[in-house]
Structures are given as structure tokens and as C-alpha cells.
CSV table of C-alpha atoms and ligand atoms in Angstrom, one decimal:
chain,number,residue,atom,x,y,z
I,1,MET,CA,139.0,67.4,111.6
I,2,THR,CA,140.1,70.7,110.1
I,3,LEU,CA,140.2,71.4,106.4
I,4,TRP,CA,143.6,73.1,106.8
I,5,GLY,CA,146.9,72.5,108.7
I,6,GLY,CA,149.8,72.4,106.2
I,7,ARG,CA,151.4,75.5,107.5
I,8,PHE,CA,150.7,75.1,111.2
I,9,ASN,CA,153.1,73.4,113.7
I,10,SER,CA,150.4,72.7,116.3
I,11,GLY,CA,146.7,72.0,116.4
I,12,ILE,CA,144.4,74.7,117.8
I,13,ASP,CA,143.6,75.3,121.4
I,14,ASP,CA,140.4,73.6,122.5
I,15,ALA,CA,138.9,77.0,123.5
I,16,VAL,CA,139.5,78.3,120.0
I,17,PHE,CA,138.0,75.2,118.4
I,18,ASN,CA,134.9,75.6,120.6
I,19,LEU,CA,134.6,79.2,119.5
I,20,SER,CA,135.1,78.4,115.8
I,21,ARG,CA,132.7,75.5,115.8
I,22,SER,CA,129.4,76.1,114.0
I,23,ILE,CA,128.2,72.5,113.4
I,24,HIS,CA,125.6,72.7,116.1
I,25,PHE,CA,123.6,75.2,114.0
I,26,ASP,CA,124.9,74.9,110.4
I,27,TRP,CA,124.1,71.2,110.2
I,28,ARG,CA,120.8,72.5,108.9
I,29,LEU,CA,122.7,73.3,105.6
I,30,ALA,CA,123.7,69.6,105.1
I,31,GLN,CA,121.3,68.7,102.3
I,32,TYR,CA,122.0,72.0,100.5
I,33,ASP,CA,125.7,71.5,100.8
I,34,LEU,CA,125.4,68.0,99.3
I,35,ARG,CA,123.2,69.3,96.5
I,36,SER,CA,125.7,72.0,95.6
I,37,SER,CA,128.5,69.5,95.8
I,38,LEU,CA,126.7,67.4,93.1
I,39,ALA,CA,126.5,70.6,90.9
I,40,HIS,CA,130.2,71.3,91.5
I,41,ILE,CA,131.3,67.7,90.6
I,42,GLU,CA,129.5,68.1,87.3
I,43,VAL,CA,131.4,71.2,86.5
I,44,LEU,CA,134.7,69.6,87.5
I,45,GLU,CA,134.0,66.6,85.3
I,46,GLN,CA,132.7,68.5,82.3
I,47,ASN,CA,135.9,70.7,82.3
I,48,GLN,CA,138.1,67.6,82.8
I,49,ILE,CA,139.5,68.8,86.1
I,50,ILE,CA,138.6,65.4,87.5
I,51,SER,CA,138.2,62.1,85.6
I,52,SER,CA,134.8,60.5,85.0
I,53,ASP,CA,135.9,57.7,87.2
I,54,VAL,CA,136.6,60.1,90.1
I,55,ALA,CA,133.4,62.0,89.4
I,56,LEU,CA,131.4,58.8,89.6
I,57,GLN,CA,132.9,57.8,92.9
I,58,LEU,CA,132.3,61.2,94.3
I,59,ARG,CA,128.7,61.3,93.0
I,60,ASN,CA,127.8,57.9,94.4
I,61,ALA,CA,129.3,58.8,97.8
I,62,ILE,CA,127.4,62.1,97.9
I,63,LYS,CA,124.1,60.4,97.0
I,64,GLN,CA,124.8,57.9,99.7
I,65,LEU,CA,125.4,60.7,102.1
I,66,GLN,CA,122.1,62.4,101.1
I,67,LYS,CA,120.3,59.3,102.2
I,68,GLU,CA,122.2,58.9,105.4
I,69,VAL,CA,121.8,62.5,106.4
I,70,LYS,CA,118.1,62.2,105.8
I,71,ASP,CA,117.6,59.0,107.8
I,72,GLY,CA,120.0,60.2,110.5
I,73,SER,CA,122.6,57.5,110.1
I,74,PHE,CA,125.3,60.0,109.2
I,75,LEU,CA,125.6,62.6,112.0
I,76,PRO,CA,128.2,65.2,112.9
I,77,LEU,CA,130.8,64.3,115.5
I,78,PRO,CA,132.1,66.5,118.3
I,79,GLN,CA,135.4,66.9,116.4
I,80,ASP,CA,133.7,68.3,113.2
I,81,GLU,CA,134.1,72.0,112.9
I,82,ASP,CA,131.2,72.8,110.5
I,83,VAL,CA,128.8,71.2,108.1
I,84,HIS,CA,131.4,71.4,105.3
I,85,SER,CA,134.1,69.6,107.1
I,86,ALA,CA,131.7,67.0,108.6
I,87,LEU,CA,130.5,66.1,105.1
I,88,GLU,CA,134.0,66.0,103.7
I,89,ARG,CA,134.9,63.6,106.5
I,90,GLY,CA,131.8,61.5,105.4
I,91,LEU,CA,133.0,61.5,101.8
I,92,LYS,CA,136.5,60.4,102.7
I,93,GLU,CA,135.1,57.7,105.0
I,94,LYS,CA,133.3,56.3,102.0
I,95,ILE,CA,135.9,56.6,99.2
I,96,GLY,CA,139.2,57.5,100.9
I,97,ASP,CA,141.5,60.3,99.8
I,98,VAL,CA,139.9,60.6,96.4
I,99,GLY,CA,137.1,62.4,98.3
I,100,GLY,CA,139.4,65.4,98.6
I,101,ALA,CA,139.2,65.9,94.8
I,102,ILE,CA,136.0,67.7,95.3
I,103,ARG,CA,137.9,70.6,96.9
I,104,ALA,CA,139.3,71.7,93.5
I,105,GLY,CA,138.1,75.2,92.5
I,106,ARG,CA,135.9,75.6,95.6
I,107,SER,CA,136.4,77.2,99.0
I,108,ARG,CA,134.2,77.1,102.1
I,109,ASN,CA,133.6,80.8,101.3
I,110,ASP,CA,131.7,80.3,98.1
I,111,GLN,CA,130.3,77.0,99.4
I,112,VAL,CA,128.7,78.5,102.5
I,113,ALA,CA,127.3,81.4,100.6
I,114,THR,CA,125.7,79.0,98.1
I,115,ASP,CA,124.3,76.7,100.8
I,116,PHE,CA,122.9,79.5,102.7
I,117,ARG,CA,121.1,81.0,99.7
I,118,LEU,CA,119.7,77.6,98.8
I,119,TYR,CA,118.5,77.1,102.3
I,120,LEU,CA,116.8,80.5,102.3
I,121,ILE,CA,115.3,80.1,98.8
I,122,ASP,CA,113.8,76.8,99.9
I,123,HIS,CA,112.4,78.2,103.1
I,124,MET,CA,111.1,81.5,101.8
I,125,ILE,CA,109.1,79.6,99.2
I,126,GLU,CA,107.8,77.4,102.0
I,127,LEU,CA,106.8,80.5,104.0
I,128,SER,CA,105.0,81.9,101.0
I,129,THR,CA,102.9,78.7,100.8
I,130,LEU,CA,102.0,79.1,104.5
I,131,LEU,CA,101.1,82.7,103.9
I,132,ILE,CA,98.9,81.8,101.0
I,133,LYS,CA,96.9,79.4,103.3
I,134,LEU,CA,96.8,82.1,106.0
I,135,GLU,CA,95.5,84.7,103.5
I,136,LYS,CA,92.9,82.3,102.3
I,137,ALA,CA,91.6,81.7,105.8
I,138,ILE,CA,91.4,85.4,106.3
I,139,ILE,CA,89.4,85.9,103.1
I,140,GLU,CA,87.0,83.1,104.0
I,141,LEU,CA,86.5,84.5,107.4
I,142,ALA,CA,85.7,88.0,105.9
I,143,GLN,CA,83.3,86.4,103.5
I,144,ASN,CA,81.2,85.2,106.4
I,145,TYR,CA,80.7,88.8,107.8
I,146,VAL,CA,80.1,90.9,104.7
I,147,GLU,CA,76.6,91.8,105.8
I,148,ASP,CA,77.5,92.3,109.4
I,149,ILE,CA,77.9,95.9,110.7
I,150,ALA,CA,80.3,96.7,113.4
I,151,PRO,CA,81.9,99.9,114.7
I,152,GLY,CA,85.2,100.8,113.0
I,153,PHE,CA,87.8,102.4,115.2
I,154,THR,CA,90.4,105.1,115.2
I,155,HIS,CA,92.5,105.7,118.3
I,156,LEU,CA,90.6,102.6,119.6
I,157,GLN,CA,87.5,104.8,119.9
I,158,HIS,CA,84.3,104.3,117.9
I,159,ALA,CA,84.8,106.1,114.6
I,160,GLN,CA,82.3,105.0,111.9
I,161,PRO,CA,80.2,101.9,111.3
I,162,ILE,CA,81.6,99.5,108.7
I,163,SER,CA,81.0,96.1,107.2
I,164,PHE,CA,82.9,93.8,109.6
I,165,ALA,CA,84.4,92.0,106.5
I,166,GLN,CA,86.4,95.2,105.8
I,167,GLU,CA,88.0,94.9,109.3
I,168,ILE,CA,89.0,91.3,108.7
I,169,ALA,CA,90.0,91.7,105.0
I,170,LYS,CA,92.6,94.4,105.8
I,171,HIS,CA,94.9,91.6,107.2
I,172,ALA,CA,94.7,89.7,103.9
I,173,HIS,CA,96.2,92.7,102.1
I,174,ALA,CA,99.1,92.9,104.6
I,175,PHE,CA,100.0,89.2,103.9
I,176,ALA,CA,99.5,89.7,100.1
I,177,ARG,CA,102.2,92.4,100.3
I,178,ASP,CA,104.5,90.0,102.2
I,179,ILE,CA,104.0,87.4,99.5
I,180,SER,CA,104.8,90.0,96.9
I,181,ARG,CA,108.0,90.9,98.9
I,182,ILE,CA,109.1,87.3,98.8
I,183,ARG,CA,108.5,87.3,95.1
I,184,ASP,CA,110.6,90.4,94.6
I,185,TRP,CA,113.3,89.0,97.0
I,186,LEU,CA,113.6,85.8,95.0
I,187,THR,CA,114.1,87.7,91.7
I,188,ARG,CA,117.1,89.5,93.3
I,189,SER,CA,118.4,86.6,95.4
I,190,SER,CA,118.5,83.7,92.9
I,191,PHE,CA,122.0,84.2,91.7
I,192,SER,CA,124.8,81.8,92.4
I,193,PRO,CA,128.1,82.5,94.3
I,194,LEU,CA,129.4,79.0,93.5
I,195,GLY,CA,132.7,79.1,91.6
I,196,SER,CA,133.9,82.3,93.2
I,197,GLY,CA,136.3,80.3,95.4
I,198,ALA,CA,137.9,82.1,98.3
I,199,LEU,CA,137.3,85.5,96.7
I,200,ALA,CA,139.0,85.7,93.3
I,201,GLY,CA,137.3,83.0,91.2
I,202,SER,CA,139.5,80.2,90.0
I,203,SER,CA,142.4,79.6,87.6
I,204,LEU,CA,140.9,76.2,86.9
I,205,PRO,CA,138.6,76.2,83.8
I,206,LEU,CA,135.3,76.2,85.7
I,207,THR,CA,131.9,77.0,84.2
I,208,PRO,CA,129.9,78.5,87.1
I,209,GLU,CA,127.0,79.3,84.8
I,210,HIS,CA,126.5,75.5,84.6
I,211,SER,CA,126.3,74.9,88.3
I,212,ALA,CA,124.1,78.0,88.7
I,213,LYS,CA,121.6,76.6,86.2
I,214,ASN,CA,121.8,73.2,87.6
I,215,LEU,CA,120.8,74.4,91.0
I,216,GLY,CA,117.9,76.5,89.7
I,217,PHE,CA,119.5,79.9,90.0
I,218,THR,CA,118.8,82.6,87.4
I,219,GLY,CA,122.5,83.2,86.8
I,220,VAL,CA,126.0,83.8,88.4
I,221,ILE,CA,126.8,86.7,90.7
I,222,PRO,CA,129.0,88.8,88.4
I,223,ASN,CA,131.7,89.8,91.0
I,224,SER,CA,133.5,87.0,92.9
I,225,ILE,CA,134.3,89.2,95.9
I,226,ASP,CA,130.8,90.4,96.2
I,227,ALA,CA,129.6,86.9,95.7
I,228,VAL,CA,131.4,85.6,98.9
I,229,SER,CA,130.7,88.6,101.1
I,230,ASP,CA,127.2,89.7,100.1
I,231,ARG,CA,124.5,88.8,102.7
I,232,ASP,CA,121.9,91.3,101.5
I,233,PHE,CA,119.8,88.3,100.6
I,234,ALA,CA,119.8,87.2,104.3
I,235,ALA,CA,119.2,90.7,105.6
I,236,GLU,CA,116.3,91.3,103.2
I,237,ALA,CA,114.8,88.0,104.1
I,238,LEU,CA,115.0,88.9,107.8
I,239,PHE,CA,113.3,92.2,107.0
I,240,ILE,CA,110.5,90.4,105.2
I,241,MET,CA,110.2,87.9,108.1
I,242,ALA,CA,110.1,90.7,110.6
I,243,THR,CA,107.4,92.4,108.7
I,244,ILE,CA,105.4,89.2,108.6
I,245,GLY,CA,106.0,88.9,112.3
I,246,ILE,CA,104.7,92.4,112.8
I,247,HIS,CA,101.6,91.7,110.8
I,248,LEU,CA,101.0,88.5,112.9
I,249,SER,CA,101.5,90.5,116.1
I,250,ARG,CA,98.9,93.0,115.1
I,251,ILE,CA,96.4,90.2,114.5
I,252,GLY,CA,97.5,88.8,117.9
I,253,GLU,CA,96.7,92.1,119.6
I,254,GLU,CA,93.3,92.3,117.9
I,255,TRP,CA,92.3,88.8,118.8
I,256,CYS,CA,93.3,89.4,122.4
I,257,LEU,CA,91.3,92.5,122.6
I,258,LEU,CA,88.2,91.3,120.7
I,259,SER,CA,88.0,88.0,122.8
I,260,SER,CA,88.3,89.9,126.1
I,261,THR,CA,85.2,89.9,128.4
I,262,GLU,CA,85.0,93.7,127.9
I,263,PHE,CA,84.6,93.3,124.1
I,264,GLY,CA,83.1,89.8,123.9
I,265,TRP,CA,83.0,89.9,120.1
I,266,ALA,CA,85.3,87.0,119.3
I,267,GLU,CA,85.0,83.4,120.5
I,268,ILE,CA,88.3,81.6,119.9
I,269,ASP,CA,87.8,77.9,119.3
I,270,ASP,CA,88.8,75.7,122.2
I,271,ALA,CA,91.5,74.0,120.1
I,272,PHE,CA,93.3,77.3,119.7
I,273,ALA,CA,93.0,78.5,123.4
I,274,THR,CA,94.5,77.3,126.6
I,275,GLY,CA,93.3,77.1,130.2
I,276,SER,CA,94.7,78.3,133.5
I,277,SER,CA,96.3,76.0,136.1
I,278,ILE,CA,94.5,77.8,138.9
I,279,MET,CA,91.5,79.6,137.5
I,280,PRO,CA,89.1,77.0,136.1
I,281,GLN,CA,87.0,79.5,134.2
I,282,LYS,CA,89.9,80.9,132.2
I,283,LYS,CA,90.2,80.5,128.4
I,284,ASN,CA,93.3,82.3,127.4
I,285,PRO,CA,94.2,83.5,123.8
I,286,ASP,CA,97.8,82.1,124.0
I,287,VAL,CA,98.2,81.7,120.2
I,288,ALA,CA,97.3,85.3,119.8
I,289,GLU,CA,99.7,86.3,122.6
I,290,LEU,CA,102.6,84.3,121.1
I,291,ALA,CA,101.9,85.9,117.7
I,292,ARG,CA,102.2,89.2,119.4
I,293,GLY,CA,105.2,88.2,121.5
I,294,LYS,CA,107.3,86.5,118.9
I,295,ALA,CA,107.6,89.7,116.9
I,296,GLY,CA,110.3,90.8,119.3
I,297,ARG,CA,112.7,88.1,118.1
I,298,PHE,CA,112.0,88.7,114.4
I,299,ILE,CA,113.0,92.3,114.8
I,300,GLY,CA,115.9,91.4,117.0
I,301,ASN,CA,117.2,88.9,114.3
I,302,LEU,CA,117.1,91.6,111.6
I,303,THR,CA,118.9,94.2,113.7
I,304,GLY,CA,121.4,91.5,114.8
I,305,LEU,CA,122.5,90.6,111.3
I,306,LEU,CA,122.6,94.2,110.1
I,307,THR,CA,124.8,95.0,113.1
I,308,VAL,CA,127.2,92.1,112.1
I,309,LEU,CA,127.4,93.4,108.6
I,310,LYS,CA,127.9,97.1,109.4
I,311,GLY,CA,131.4,98.2,108.5
I,312,MET,CA,132.6,94.7,107.7
I,313,PRO,CA,135.4,94.6,105.1
I,314,PHE,CA,134.4,92.9,101.8
I,315,ALA,CA,135.2,89.2,100.9
I,316,TYR,CA,135.0,86.6,103.6
I,317,ASN,CA,135.6,87.4,107.3
I,318,ARG,CA,134.8,85.0,110.0
I,319,ASP,CA,132.2,87.4,111.4
I,320,LEU,CA,130.1,86.1,108.6
I,321,GLN,CA,129.6,82.8,110.5
I,322,GLU,CA,127.4,84.9,112.8
I,323,ASP,CA,124.9,85.4,110.0
I,324,LYS,CA,123.1,82.1,110.2
I,325,GLU,CA,121.5,81.7,113.6
I,326,PHE,CA,119.4,84.9,113.1
I,327,VAL,CA,118.0,83.5,109.9
I,328,PHE,CA,117.4,80.0,111.3
I,329,ASP,CA,115.6,81.4,114.3
I,330,SER,CA,113.3,83.6,112.2
I,331,VAL,CA,112.5,80.9,109.7
I,332,GLU,CA,111.8,78.2,112.3
I,333,ASN,CA,109.7,80.4,114.5
I,334,LEU,CA,107.6,81.6,111.5
I,335,LEU,CA,107.1,78.0,110.4
I,336,LEU,CA,105.9,77.2,113.9
I,337,LEU,CA,103.7,80.2,114.3
I,338,ILE,CA,101.8,80.7,111.0
I,339,PRO,CA,99.9,77.4,111.0
I,340,PRO,CA,98.3,77.9,114.5
I,341,VAL,CA,97.5,81.5,113.7
I,342,THR,CA,95.8,80.3,110.5
I,343,GLY,CA,93.8,77.7,112.5
I,344,MET,CA,92.8,80.3,115.1
I,345,ILE,CA,91.6,82.7,112.4
I,346,ALA,CA,89.7,80.0,110.5
I,347,SER,CA,87.8,78.8,113.6
I,348,THR,CA,87.0,82.1,115.4
I,349,GLU,CA,83.3,83.0,115.7
I,350,PHE,CA,82.3,86.6,116.0
I,351,ASN,CA,79.1,87.7,117.8
I,352,ARG,CA,77.2,89.5,115.1
I,353,ALA,CA,74.4,90.8,117.3
I,354,LYS,CA,76.9,92.3,119.8
I,355,MET,CA,78.9,94.0,117.0
I,356,ARG,CA,75.8,95.4,115.4
I,357,ALA,CA,74.5,96.7,118.8
I,358,ALA,CA,77.8,98.5,119.4
I,359,ALA,CA,78.0,100.0,115.9
I,360,PRO,CA,76.0,103.2,116.5
I,361,LEU,CA,77.4,103.8,120.0
I,362,GLY,CA,79.8,106.7,120.6
I,363,PHE,CA,78.0,108.8,117.9
I,364,SER,CA,79.7,106.9,115.2
I,365,LEU,CA,77.2,108.2,112.7
I,366,ALA,CA,77.9,111.9,113.3
I,367,THR,CA,80.0,112.1,110.1
I,368,GLU,CA,76.8,111.2,108.2
I,369,ILE,CA,75.1,114.4,109.5
I,370,ALA,CA,78.0,116.5,108.2
I,371,ASP,CA,77.9,114.6,104.8
I,372,PHE,CA,74.1,115.2,104.6
I,373,LEU,CA,74.7,119.0,104.9
I,374,VAL,CA,77.6,118.9,102.4
I,375,LYS,CA,75.2,117.3,99.9
I,376,GLN,CA,73.0,120.4,100.4
I,377,GLY,CA,75.9,122.8,99.5
I,378,VAL,CA,77.1,123.6,103.1
I,379,PRO,CA,80.9,123.8,103.3
I,380,PHE,CA,82.3,120.9,105.2
I,381,SER,CA,83.8,123.0,108.0
I,382,GLN,CA,80.4,124.4,108.8
I,383,ALA,CA,78.7,121.0,108.5
I,384,HIS,CA,81.3,119.5,110.9
I,385,GLU,CA,80.5,122.2,113.5
I,386,ALA,CA,76.8,121.6,113.1
I,387,ALA,CA,77.2,117.8,113.5
I,388,GLY,CA,79.4,118.4,116.5
I,389,SER,CA,76.7,120.5,118.2
I,390,CYS,CA,74.2,117.7,117.6
I,391,VAL,CA,76.5,115.3,119.4
I,392,LYS,CA,76.8,117.9,122.3
I,393,MET,CA,73.0,118.1,122.6
I,394,CYS,CA,72.7,114.3,122.6
I,395,GLU,CA,75.3,114.0,125.3
I,396,VAL,CA,73.5,116.5,127.5
I,397,ARG,CA,70.2,114.8,127.1
I,398,GLY,CA,71.6,111.2,127.1
I,399,ILE,CA,70.0,110.3,123.7
I,400,ALA,CA,71.1,109.0,120.3
I,401,LEU,CA,71.4,111.2,117.2
I,402,HIS,CA,68.2,110.0,115.6
I,403,GLU,CA,66.3,111.0,118.7
I,404,LEU,CA,67.0,114.8,118.4
I,405,SER,CA,63.8,116.8,117.9
I,406,ASP,CA,63.1,118.7,114.6
I,407,GLN,CA,63.7,121.9,116.6
I,408,GLU,CA,67.0,120.8,117.9
I,409,LEU,CA,68.2,119.8,114.5
I,410,LEU,CA,67.3,123.2,113.1
I,411,THR,CA,69.1,124.9,116.0
I,412,ALA,CA,72.3,123.0,115.0
I,413,HIS,CA,71.9,124.1,111.3
I,414,PRO,CA,68.9,125.7,109.4
I,415,LYS,CA,69.4,123.1,106.6
I,416,LEU,CA,69.2,120.1,109.0
I,417,SER,CA,65.8,118.9,108.1
I,418,PRO,CA,64.1,115.7,109.6
I,419,ALA,CA,65.3,113.8,106.5
I,420,VAL,CA,68.7,113.6,108.2
I,421,ARG,CA,67.3,110.8,110.4
I,422,GLN,CA,67.5,108.5,107.4
I,423,ALA,CA,71.2,109.4,107.0
I,424,VAL,CA,71.9,108.4,110.6
I,425,GLU,CA,70.3,105.0,110.1
I,426,LEU,CA,72.9,102.2,110.4
I,427,ASP,CA,72.4,100.1,107.3
I,428,GLY,CA,71.7,103.1,105.0
I,429,ALA,CA,74.9,104.8,106.3
I,430,VAL,CA,77.1,101.7,105.7
I,431,ASN,CA,75.5,100.8,102.3
I,432,GLY,CA,75.9,104.4,101.2
I,433,ARG,CA,79.7,104.1,101.1
I,434,THR,CA,79.9,103.3,97.4
I,435,ALA,CA,83.4,104.6,96.5
I,436,SER,CA,85.7,101.7,95.6
I,437,ASN,CA,87.7,100.4,98.7
I,438,SER,CA,85.0,101.7,101.0
I,439,ALA,CA,83.6,99.7,104.0
I,440,SER,CA,80.2,98.8,102.5
I,441,PRO,CA,79.1,95.3,101.8
I,442,SER,CA,79.0,95.8,98.1
I,443,GLN,CA,82.6,97.2,97.9
I,444,VAL,CA,84.0,94.6,100.3
I,445,LYS,CA,82.5,91.9,98.1
I,446,ILE,CA,84.4,93.2,95.1
I,447,GLN,CA,87.6,93.6,97.2
I,448,LEU,CA,87.4,90.0,98.4
I,449,SER,CA,86.9,88.6,95.0
I,450,ASN,CA,90.0,90.6,93.7
I,451,LEU,CA,92.0,89.2,96.6
I,452,GLU,CA,90.9,85.7,95.7
I,453,ASP,CA,92.1,86.3,92.1
I,454,SER,CA,95.5,87.6,93.1
I,455,LEU,CA,95.9,84.7,95.6
I,456,LYS,CA,95.4,82.3,92.8
I,457,LYS,CA,98.3,84.0,90.9
I,458,ASP,CA,100.5,83.8,94.0
I,459,LEU,CA,99.7,80.1,94.4
I,460,ALA,CA,100.7,79.4,90.8
I,461,TRP,CA,103.9,81.4,91.3
I,462,SER,CA,104.9,79.4,94.4
I,463,SER,CA,104.3,76.1,92.8
I,464,ASN,CA,106.3,77.1,89.8
I,465,GLU,CA,109.2,78.3,91.9
I,466,ARG,CA,109.0,75.1,94.0
I,467,GLN,CA,109.3,73.2,90.8
I,468,ARG,CA,112.2,75.4,89.5
I,469,PHE,CA,114.3,74.8,92.7
I,470,SER,CA,113.1,71.3,93.3
I,471,GLY,CA,116.5,69.9,92.4
I,472,MET,CA,118.0,71.7,95.4
I,473,MET,CA,115.2,71.3,97.9
I,474,ALA,CA,116.1,69.4,101.0
I,475,GLN,CA,115.5,65.7,100.1
J,1,LIG,N1,131.6,77.8,109.1
J,1,LIG,C1,132.0,78.9,108.2
J,1,LIG,C2,130.8,79.9,108.1
J,1,LIG,O1,129.8,79.6,108.5
J,1,LIG,C3,132.3,78.4,106.9
J,1,LIG,C4,133.2,79.3,106.1
J,1,LIG,C5,134.6,79.2,106.6
J,1,LIG,N2,135.5,79.9,105.8
J,1,LIG,C6,136.7,80.3,106.3
J,1,LIG,N3,137.4,81.0,105.5
J,1,LIG,N4,137.1,80.0,107.5
J,1,LIG,O2,131.0,81.0,107.7
């Protein structure tokens, strides 16, 4: 069934109908469409565009449809073009031609823009709650390893020893930023296009402020043309989701690496690993690999939508129907991915002894020698040279820094007294990093407790927002 036809002599070609059809993906908007229809009916009734009797019939039929869509007893048919026409068919099946009264003052252009925003608001809030759980799992994992020393890396080479909690906690900050991006996004995106009609608003006495408030929006989009053509909210959401995907992929890479036989630091729990069909000994980090691999589609979806939007004239163009699948794909894949990554992180065990044994390897304490000299007034460039020559001597003799003789130390620099051996002692070196944000146990502890505090605020935010939009959430 099409929602138009008055001026046409014939129906459309089957191939055109197949091209036009979006019901196979936009059915996901059904509950949001019904919810926004209820808000629209209220506006029509309040402004006496429809009688209370008609409003009651429409409302009851929509409420019935809400139940039937939920339990699957009302489903789209092959002849339905999109979610809007399928639901209008449903309305007319229930109450006859009076169902068409709902079309007053509304076009599919403002309708789809409203439904799509409501869908995304609902799902971005849901994503934020999954991210909060993920961040909590990361913080708790870090708390287990505050006192454990491991090598820190730059260029994937041993760089300096650190509290291993610093290594884990860095991921919590990345997701905390993602949550804050969702918060900013919601502030900008929670404005309603409903009432903008096709592009010009309506000559009927509508009150779009009313439906906006009813749906949980902060207000009405001030320009009707912008309202029906803006998809920034979708592009920004895709950027946020791509960034989350990238953060997950970096965790994925790290877990693959650290659980490899060569590293042997991480033991992924059996429930979050898979076996091989041919090699009985294999335990593969598939969750981590999928976390790494799925980043490709999140980035693709963002560039896909931006490419659709580039150069498009304002107001509604049918190109805009191409906006949704990118978003559905990113949302659904993140909903699928975040919980197993959270479980994998929460249940991974790290080998403390192995990490500690690796910590001083690769002369990771050489910077301490330079800092020791700086504390005695030697300019850093000279101190760096001296520490470098210590490393060279060790490499030639195949020994560690603390094993250099008193004489060798003095050859490297006249101020390099035997006291430097304390500086190249592992615990002392790590504990000595006392500046805030440093990788010492004492600083990481403070950092983790700050993260916990801000996580509590994010949790309060997400439940408030869930509450605010609860009227429009999928039933
Ligand atoms: N299925 C359409 C979409 O997703 C709904 C809007 C149709 N509007 C139109 N003027 N043909 O964009």
C-alpha cells in the first residue's frame, strides 16, 4: 500500500517498488513511530484539528498496535513500503478510514526524522549503560594489580617499569571519554523535528512544543527545513560508535598479544575463548579478535553515512533513506560486542611473577640512572649520554645495570656513585614516580578512586536520562 497515488495514472513498476522498499530494515522503528503518533494525536486533539472521539479511536488503535508489534502478532507484509505505511495500514485495518485522520499536519519526512532520533536516543543511552559496566570491570581488574610491576612499552619495546594497574586503567579513561561524548551528543540531539511536516511546517494550528515535551525532547528544532534534513545526530552517533569500536579493537589487540605463548602474561577464561577444530591444544582469543575486527564496520558505517550526506540538497531527498542501515549495524554490533568483551576482561588472570620478572629486562631502568644524575645537578643531555654508555657496557658484558662495577659507573660519569644501584632497584624506581598521573601504585590508587567517583556520576546520568525518555522507549 502506498501513501500517495491521487495524481498517478498507474501503479509503480515492481522493480521500482523493490528499490523503494525499506520495511526490511526500518521495521526497527515501529515502536518509536507508534509513540510519536500518540504524541501527534494529542497535538491534533488539543488544537481541535480532530475531535475527541476520533482521537480516542486513534489512540486505542495505536495502543493496540503497540502490543501487537511487541508480541509479533502485527507484522509487515510484502506489499508494505516502509514502517510508516505498514503501521497506517494496521491503523486502518482496526478503525477504517478514520485512521487516515492521523496524517493531518504530518509527513513521513518529519515522522522518519523523529522516529530515527528516538531510536538513537534510546540506543545511545543503552550503550552508555553497557560502557559503564565495561568501565567498572576495567577498574576492578586494575585494582587487583596495583602492587604488581610490569614493563611498560613504547614502540612495543620495554620502556620503563610501571604498576600494571596503570596499563589496565588507561582503557577505563578511553571509555569514560566515550560516555562523556554520548552525554554531549544527547544535549545536542534531543530536539524534535515533529510538526515540521514535509519541509515548511503546517498551516494547521499545531503546537510542536507540546509533542516535543511529551516525547522527552528538550525542545523543537527551530527551522523546519533543517529539521527534516539534518542527520548530524546520526553522523555524530556513528563517530562516537566508531571511536568506541576503535577503543575495543585496541583492547582486542592487547589481549591477543598478552595471551600469546610468547608473552604468556594473560590467561583468558575458558568461557571467553574458543578451541580449534583440528588442533586440540588451541585456545584462541576469538572475543579479542572480533573486538579488533569489528572496528572495520564501525568506521565503514561512519564514512558511509557522511558520503551519503555530502553535497545533498537540504530538505528531504530520498537519499536519506540510506541513512539508517549504517546506524542499525553499528548499534547492533556494539550491543553484541560490549558484553563479551566486558566478561573477557573481568575474568582474565595475569601472571604476576612473569610480568615482574620481565619488568627490568631490556634495560628499562636506564632512565633512573639519568634521573639520578639530574638530581645531582648534571644537565639531562649529559645524564642521558652517561646512562646510555652504562647500557652499552652491560650489553658488551651481558649483565644487568645493577651489576656494573664501581669503576665502570665512574667511567660512565664521575658523579655516578654506587648509590645509583638503589635507583635501579625495581620497586624503588616504580614507587618513586610520585607526580600525579604517574605509574606508581600510590598514584594509580588515587586515579582509580577518581575513576570510580566519575563512574557513579555517569551511572546517575544514564538512569536519569532513561527516566526522561522512558515514555518513548521501545515498549
Ligand atoms: N522510508 C522513508 C525513509 O526512510 C520515509 C520517508 C519517505 N519520504 C518521502 N518523501 N518519500 O526515508
